[in-house]
mmCIF file of C-alpha atoms in Angstrom:
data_model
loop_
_atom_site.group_PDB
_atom_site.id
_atom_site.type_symbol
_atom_site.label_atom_id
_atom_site.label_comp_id
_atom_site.label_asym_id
_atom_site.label_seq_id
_atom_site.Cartn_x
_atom_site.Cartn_y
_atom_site.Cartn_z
ATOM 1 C CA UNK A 1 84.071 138.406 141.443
ATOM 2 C CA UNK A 2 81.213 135.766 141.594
ATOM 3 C CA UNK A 3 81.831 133.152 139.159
ATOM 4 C CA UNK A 4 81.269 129.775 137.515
ATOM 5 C CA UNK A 5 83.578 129.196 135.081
ATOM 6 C CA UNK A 6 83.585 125.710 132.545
ATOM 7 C CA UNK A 7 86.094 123.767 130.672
ATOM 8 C CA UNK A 8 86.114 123.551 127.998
ATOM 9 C CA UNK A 9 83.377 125.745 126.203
ATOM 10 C CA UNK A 10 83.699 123.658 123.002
ATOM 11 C CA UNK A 11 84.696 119.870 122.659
ATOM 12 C CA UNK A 12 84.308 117.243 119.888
ATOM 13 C CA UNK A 13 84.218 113.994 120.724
ATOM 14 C CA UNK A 14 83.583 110.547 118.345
ATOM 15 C CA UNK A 15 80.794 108.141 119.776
ATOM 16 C CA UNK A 16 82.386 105.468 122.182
ATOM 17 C CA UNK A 17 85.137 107.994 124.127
ATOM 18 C CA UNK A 18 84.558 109.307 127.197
ATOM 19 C CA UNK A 19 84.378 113.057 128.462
ATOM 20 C CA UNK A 20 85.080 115.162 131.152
ATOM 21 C CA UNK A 21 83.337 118.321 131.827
ATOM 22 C CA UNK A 22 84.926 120.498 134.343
ATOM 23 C CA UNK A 23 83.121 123.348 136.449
ATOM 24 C CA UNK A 24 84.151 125.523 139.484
ATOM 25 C CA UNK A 25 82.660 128.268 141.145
ATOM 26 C CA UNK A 26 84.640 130.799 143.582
ATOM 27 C CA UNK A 27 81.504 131.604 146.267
ATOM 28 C CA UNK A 28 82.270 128.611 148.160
ATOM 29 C CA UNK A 29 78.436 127.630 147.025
ATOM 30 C CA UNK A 30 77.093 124.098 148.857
ATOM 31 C CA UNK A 31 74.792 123.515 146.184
ATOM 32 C CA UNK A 32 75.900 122.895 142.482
ATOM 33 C CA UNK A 33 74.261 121.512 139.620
ATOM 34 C CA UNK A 34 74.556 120.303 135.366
ATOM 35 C CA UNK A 35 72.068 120.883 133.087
ATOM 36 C CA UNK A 36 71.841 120.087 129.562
ATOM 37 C CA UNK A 37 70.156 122.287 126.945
ATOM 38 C CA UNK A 38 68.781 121.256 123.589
ATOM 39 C CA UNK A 39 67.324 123.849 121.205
ATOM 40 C CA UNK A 40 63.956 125.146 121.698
ATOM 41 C CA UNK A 41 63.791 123.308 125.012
ATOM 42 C CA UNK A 42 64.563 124.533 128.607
ATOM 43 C CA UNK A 43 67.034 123.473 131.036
ATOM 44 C CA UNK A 44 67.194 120.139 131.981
ATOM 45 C CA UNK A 45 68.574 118.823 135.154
ATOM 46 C CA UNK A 46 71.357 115.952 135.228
ATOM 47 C CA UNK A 47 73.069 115.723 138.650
ATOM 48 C CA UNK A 48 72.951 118.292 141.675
ATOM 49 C CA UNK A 49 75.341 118.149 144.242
ATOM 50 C CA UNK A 50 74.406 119.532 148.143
ATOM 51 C CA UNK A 51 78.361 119.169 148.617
ATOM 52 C CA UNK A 52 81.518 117.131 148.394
ATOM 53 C CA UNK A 53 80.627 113.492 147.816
ATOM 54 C CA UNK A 54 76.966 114.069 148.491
ATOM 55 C CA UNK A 55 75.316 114.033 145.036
ATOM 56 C CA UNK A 56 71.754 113.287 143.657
ATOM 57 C CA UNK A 57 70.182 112.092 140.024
ATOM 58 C CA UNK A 58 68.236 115.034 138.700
ATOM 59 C CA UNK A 59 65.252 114.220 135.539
ATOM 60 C CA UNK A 60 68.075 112.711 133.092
ATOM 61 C CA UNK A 61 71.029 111.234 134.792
ATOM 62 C CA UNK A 62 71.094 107.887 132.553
ATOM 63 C CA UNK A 63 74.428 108.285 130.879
ATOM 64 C CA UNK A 64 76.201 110.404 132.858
ATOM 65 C CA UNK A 65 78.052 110.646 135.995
ATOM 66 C CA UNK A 66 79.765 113.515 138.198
ATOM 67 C CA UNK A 67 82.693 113.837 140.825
ATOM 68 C CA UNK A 68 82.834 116.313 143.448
ATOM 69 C CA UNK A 69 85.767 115.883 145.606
ATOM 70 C CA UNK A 70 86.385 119.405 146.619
ATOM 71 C CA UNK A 71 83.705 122.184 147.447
ATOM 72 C CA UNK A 72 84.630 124.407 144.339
ATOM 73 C CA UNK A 73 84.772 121.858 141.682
ATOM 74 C CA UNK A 74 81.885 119.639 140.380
ATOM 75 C CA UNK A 75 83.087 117.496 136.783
ATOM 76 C CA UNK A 76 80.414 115.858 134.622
ATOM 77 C CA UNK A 77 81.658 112.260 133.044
ATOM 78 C CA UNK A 78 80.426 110.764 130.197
ATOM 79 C CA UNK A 79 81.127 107.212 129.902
ATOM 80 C CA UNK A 80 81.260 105.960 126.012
ATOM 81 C CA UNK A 81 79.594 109.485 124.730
ATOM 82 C CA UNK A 82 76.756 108.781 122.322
ATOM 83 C CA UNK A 83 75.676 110.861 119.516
ATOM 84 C CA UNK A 84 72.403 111.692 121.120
ATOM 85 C CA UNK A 85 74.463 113.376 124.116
ATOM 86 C CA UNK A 86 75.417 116.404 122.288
ATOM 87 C CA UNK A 87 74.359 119.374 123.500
ATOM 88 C CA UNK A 88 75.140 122.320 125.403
ATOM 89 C CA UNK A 89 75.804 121.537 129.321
ATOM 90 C CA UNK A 90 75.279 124.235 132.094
ATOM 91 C CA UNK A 91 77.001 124.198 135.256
ATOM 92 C CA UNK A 92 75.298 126.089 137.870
ATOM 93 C CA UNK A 93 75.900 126.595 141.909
ATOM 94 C CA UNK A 94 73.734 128.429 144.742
ATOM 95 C CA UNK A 95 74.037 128.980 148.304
ATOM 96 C CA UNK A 96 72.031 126.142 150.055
ATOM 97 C CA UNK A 97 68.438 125.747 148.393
ATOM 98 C CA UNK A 98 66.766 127.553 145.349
ATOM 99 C CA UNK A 99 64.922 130.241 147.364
ATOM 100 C CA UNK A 100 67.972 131.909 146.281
ATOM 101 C CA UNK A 101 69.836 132.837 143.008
ATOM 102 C CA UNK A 102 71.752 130.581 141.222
ATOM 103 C CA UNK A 103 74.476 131.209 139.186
ATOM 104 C CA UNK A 104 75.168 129.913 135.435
ATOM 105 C CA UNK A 105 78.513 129.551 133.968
ATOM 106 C CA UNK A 106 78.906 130.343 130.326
ATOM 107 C CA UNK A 107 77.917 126.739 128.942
ATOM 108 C CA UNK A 108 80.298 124.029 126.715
ATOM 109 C CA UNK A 109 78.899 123.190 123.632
ATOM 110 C CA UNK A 110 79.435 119.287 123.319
ATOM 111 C CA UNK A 111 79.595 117.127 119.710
ATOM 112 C CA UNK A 112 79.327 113.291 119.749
ATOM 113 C CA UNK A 113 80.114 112.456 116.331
ATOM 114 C CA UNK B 1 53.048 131.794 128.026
ATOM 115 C CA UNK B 2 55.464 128.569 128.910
ATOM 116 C CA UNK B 3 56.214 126.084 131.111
ATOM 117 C CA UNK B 4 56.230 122.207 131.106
ATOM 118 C CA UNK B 5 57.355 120.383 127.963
ATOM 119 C CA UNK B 6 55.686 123.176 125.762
ATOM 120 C CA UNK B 7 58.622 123.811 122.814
ATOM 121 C CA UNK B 8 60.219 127.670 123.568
ATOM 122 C CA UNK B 9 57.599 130.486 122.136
ATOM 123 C CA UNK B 10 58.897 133.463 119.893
ATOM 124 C CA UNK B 11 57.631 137.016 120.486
ATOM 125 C CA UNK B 12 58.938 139.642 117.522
ATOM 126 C CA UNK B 13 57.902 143.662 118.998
ATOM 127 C CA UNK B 14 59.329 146.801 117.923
ATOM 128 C CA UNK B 15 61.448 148.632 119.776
ATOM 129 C CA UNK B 16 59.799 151.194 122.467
ATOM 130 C CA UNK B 17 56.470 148.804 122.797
ATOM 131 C CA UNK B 18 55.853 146.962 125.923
ATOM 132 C CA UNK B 19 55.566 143.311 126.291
ATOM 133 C CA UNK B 20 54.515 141.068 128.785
ATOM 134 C CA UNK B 21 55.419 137.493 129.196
ATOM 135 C CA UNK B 22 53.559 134.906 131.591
ATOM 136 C CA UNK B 23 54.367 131.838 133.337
ATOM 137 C CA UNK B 24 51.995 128.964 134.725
ATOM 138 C CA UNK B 25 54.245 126.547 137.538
ATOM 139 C CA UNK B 26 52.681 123.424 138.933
ATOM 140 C CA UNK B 27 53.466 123.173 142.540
ATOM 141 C CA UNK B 28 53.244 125.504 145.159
ATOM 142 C CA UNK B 29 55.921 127.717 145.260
ATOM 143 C CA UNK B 30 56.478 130.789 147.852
ATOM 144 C CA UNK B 31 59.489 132.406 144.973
ATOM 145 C CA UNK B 32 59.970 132.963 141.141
ATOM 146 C CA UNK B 33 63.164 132.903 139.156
ATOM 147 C CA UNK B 34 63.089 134.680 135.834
ATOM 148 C CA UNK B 35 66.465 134.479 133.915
ATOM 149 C CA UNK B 36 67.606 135.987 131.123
ATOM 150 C CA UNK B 37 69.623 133.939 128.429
ATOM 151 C CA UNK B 38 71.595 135.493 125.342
ATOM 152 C CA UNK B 39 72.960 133.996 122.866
ATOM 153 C CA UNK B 40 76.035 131.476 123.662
ATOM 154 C CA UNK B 41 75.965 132.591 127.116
ATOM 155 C CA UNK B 42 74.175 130.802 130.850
ATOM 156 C CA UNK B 43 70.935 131.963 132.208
ATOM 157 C CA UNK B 44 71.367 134.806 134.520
ATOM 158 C CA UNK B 45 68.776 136.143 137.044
ATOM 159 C CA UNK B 46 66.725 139.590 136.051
ATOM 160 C CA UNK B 47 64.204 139.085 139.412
ATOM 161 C CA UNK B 48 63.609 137.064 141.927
ATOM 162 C CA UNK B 49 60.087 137.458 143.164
ATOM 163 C CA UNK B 50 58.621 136.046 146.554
ATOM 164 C CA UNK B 51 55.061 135.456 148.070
ATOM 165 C CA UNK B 52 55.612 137.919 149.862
ATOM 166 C CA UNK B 53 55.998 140.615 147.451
ATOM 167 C CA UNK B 54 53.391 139.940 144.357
ATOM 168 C CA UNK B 55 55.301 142.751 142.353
ATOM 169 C CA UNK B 56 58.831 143.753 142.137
ATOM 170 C CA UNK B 57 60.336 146.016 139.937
ATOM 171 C CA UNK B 58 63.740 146.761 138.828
ATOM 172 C CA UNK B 59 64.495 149.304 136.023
ATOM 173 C CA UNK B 60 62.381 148.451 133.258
ATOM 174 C CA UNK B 61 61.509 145.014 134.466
ATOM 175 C CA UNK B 62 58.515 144.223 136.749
ATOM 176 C CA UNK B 63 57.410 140.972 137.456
ATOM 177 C CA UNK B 64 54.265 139.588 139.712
ATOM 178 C CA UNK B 65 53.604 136.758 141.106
ATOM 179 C CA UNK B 66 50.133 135.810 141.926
ATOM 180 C CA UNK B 67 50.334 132.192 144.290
ATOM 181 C CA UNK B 68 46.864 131.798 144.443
ATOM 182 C CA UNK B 69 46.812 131.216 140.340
ATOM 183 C CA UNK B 70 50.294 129.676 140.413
ATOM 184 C CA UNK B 71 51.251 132.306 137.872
ATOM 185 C CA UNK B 72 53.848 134.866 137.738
ATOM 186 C CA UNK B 73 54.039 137.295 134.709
ATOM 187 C CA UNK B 74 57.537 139.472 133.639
ATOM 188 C CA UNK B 75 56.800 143.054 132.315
ATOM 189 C CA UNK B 76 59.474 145.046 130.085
ATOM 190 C CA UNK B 77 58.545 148.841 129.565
ATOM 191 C CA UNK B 78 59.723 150.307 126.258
ATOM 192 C CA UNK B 79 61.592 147.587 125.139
ATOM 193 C CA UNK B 80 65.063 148.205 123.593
ATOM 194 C CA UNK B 81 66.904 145.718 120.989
ATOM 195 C CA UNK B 82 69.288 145.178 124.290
ATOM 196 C CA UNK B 83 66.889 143.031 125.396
ATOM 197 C CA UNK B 84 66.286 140.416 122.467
ATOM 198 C CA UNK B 85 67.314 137.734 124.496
ATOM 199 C CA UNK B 86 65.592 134.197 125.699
ATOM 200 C CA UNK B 87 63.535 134.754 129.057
ATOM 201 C CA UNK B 88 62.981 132.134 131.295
ATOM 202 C CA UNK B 89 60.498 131.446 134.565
ATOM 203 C CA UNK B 90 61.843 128.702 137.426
ATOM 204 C CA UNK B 91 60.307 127.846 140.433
ATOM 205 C CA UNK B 92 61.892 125.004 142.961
ATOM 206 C CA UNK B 93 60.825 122.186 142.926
ATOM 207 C CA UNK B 94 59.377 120.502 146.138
ATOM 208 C CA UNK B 95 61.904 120.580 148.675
ATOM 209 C CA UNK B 96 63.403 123.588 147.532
ATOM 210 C CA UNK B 97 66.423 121.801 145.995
ATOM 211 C CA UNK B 98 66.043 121.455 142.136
ATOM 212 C CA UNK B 99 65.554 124.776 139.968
ATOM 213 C CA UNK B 100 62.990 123.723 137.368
ATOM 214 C CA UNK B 101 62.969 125.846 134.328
ATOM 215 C CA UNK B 102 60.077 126.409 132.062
ATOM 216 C CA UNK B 103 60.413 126.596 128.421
ATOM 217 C CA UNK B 104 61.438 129.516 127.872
ATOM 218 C CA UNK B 105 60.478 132.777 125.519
ATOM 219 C CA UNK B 106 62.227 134.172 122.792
ATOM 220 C CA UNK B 107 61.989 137.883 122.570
ATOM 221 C CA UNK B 108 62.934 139.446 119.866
ATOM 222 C CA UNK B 109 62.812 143.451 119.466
ATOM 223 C CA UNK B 110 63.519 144.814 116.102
ATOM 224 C CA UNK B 111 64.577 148.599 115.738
#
C-alpha cells in the first residue's frame, strides 16, 4: 500500500518551544518534500529532500529546518515556533523528479499559541 | 482560472452540469499535475497530462494541455456532489525538481 503517513495530525504548541514534525513514506521514494498550507492559498514549498542528507531550501525555509537520516523518513523542526507558523504542513515524496506523481500524506494541523 | 499568488477562486454548480476549470503556468513545462484536495485530507493526483498528449481523459475527468499557450484546462462531465472538493493545477518548476502549485479552485456542487 503506497503511503505517506504524518505525526502527529494535530499539535499545539506555545510560542518559544520547538517542534518536530515526523513523515515517512513506504515506496522507498528519493525525492520528499514539506509544504505548508494557509487558507485560501496553495501549497507552499519549505524543504525538499533528493535523499538522505542531501536537502534543499524551497520558497519559505526561514524558520524551519528538516532531518533526513534514513530514506523513508524526512522530520520538519521548528526551532522556537512562532505564532505566525501555524498552519497545516504537507509531507509529500515522488520517485526522482516531478514529471511524475507525487504523493501527499494526510497533513498535521499545527497551533503556535 | 488560478495560478500565482491569486487568493483560491470558488465555483458553486448544480449537480449534473458541467464545469470547466483553467490554469495559466509560467514556465515551460512538457507535464501538468491536477490534484484533488478534500477537506482535512493531502492533495492527491486526478491526471497527469504531458506534451505529448494535449487531452487525457479518465472517467468523468478530461484535462488538456495546450504548451504553446502555457495553459492546461480540467473538464468534469455531469458533476456529482462527490466531487465538491478543492482542485489544484502544478507544473515543475525548472529543473523538474520542485512541484509548484497554483492557487487552487473550490468547487462546490450542490444537489
Amino acid at each position: 500500500d503506497m503511503k505517506v503517513t504524518q505525526m502527529p495530525r494535530y499539535l499545539i504548541k506555545r510560542m518559544g518551544e520547538n517542534v518536530l514534525l515526523e513523515c515517512g513514506q513506504d515506496m522507498s521514494h528519493e525525492t520528499m518534500y514539506w509544504y505548508r498550507q494557509d487558507p485560501g492559498l496553495g501549497l507552499q514549498l519549505i524543504y525538499i529532500s533528493y535523499d538522505v542528507d542531501s536537502n534543499s531550501e524551497g520558497d519559505i525555509p526561514k524558520g524551519y529546518r528538516v532531518s533526513r537520516k534514513k530514506r523513508e523518513h524526512f522530520s520538519l523542526i521548528l526551532d522556537s515556533a512562532k505564532t505566525n507558523q501555524t498552519s497545516v504542513y504537507f509531507c509529500a515524496s515522488s520517485w526522482g523528479t516531478t514529471n511524475t506523481e507525487v504523493f501527499f500524506g494526510k497533513g498535521t494541523r499545527l497551533t503556535v499559541v | 482560472s488560478q495560478w500565482g499568488e491569486e487568493n483560491l477562486q470558488a465555483l458553486s454548480i448544480q449537480e449534473g452540469e458541467d464545469v470547466t476549470m483553467n490554469c495559466s503556468y509560467k514556465t515551460y513545462t512538457t507535464v501538468v499535475h491536477w490534484y484533488r484536495q478534500d477537506s482535512g485530507r493531502g492533495p492527491a493526483l486526478i491526471i497527469l497530462i504531458r506534451s505529448n498528449e494535449r487531452e487525457k481523459r479518465s472517467g468523468r475527468l478530461r484535462a488538456t494541455l495546450d504548451t504553446s499557450s502555457q495553459s492546461s484546462s480540467l473538464s468534469i462531465t455531469a458533476a456529482q456532489c462527490e466531487d465538491t472538493a478543492v482542485y489544484f493545477c502544478a507544473t515543475p518548476s525548472s529543473g523538474s525538481w520542485q512541484l509548484i502549485f497554483g492557487s487552487g479552485t473550490q468547487l462546490t456542487v450542490m444537489p
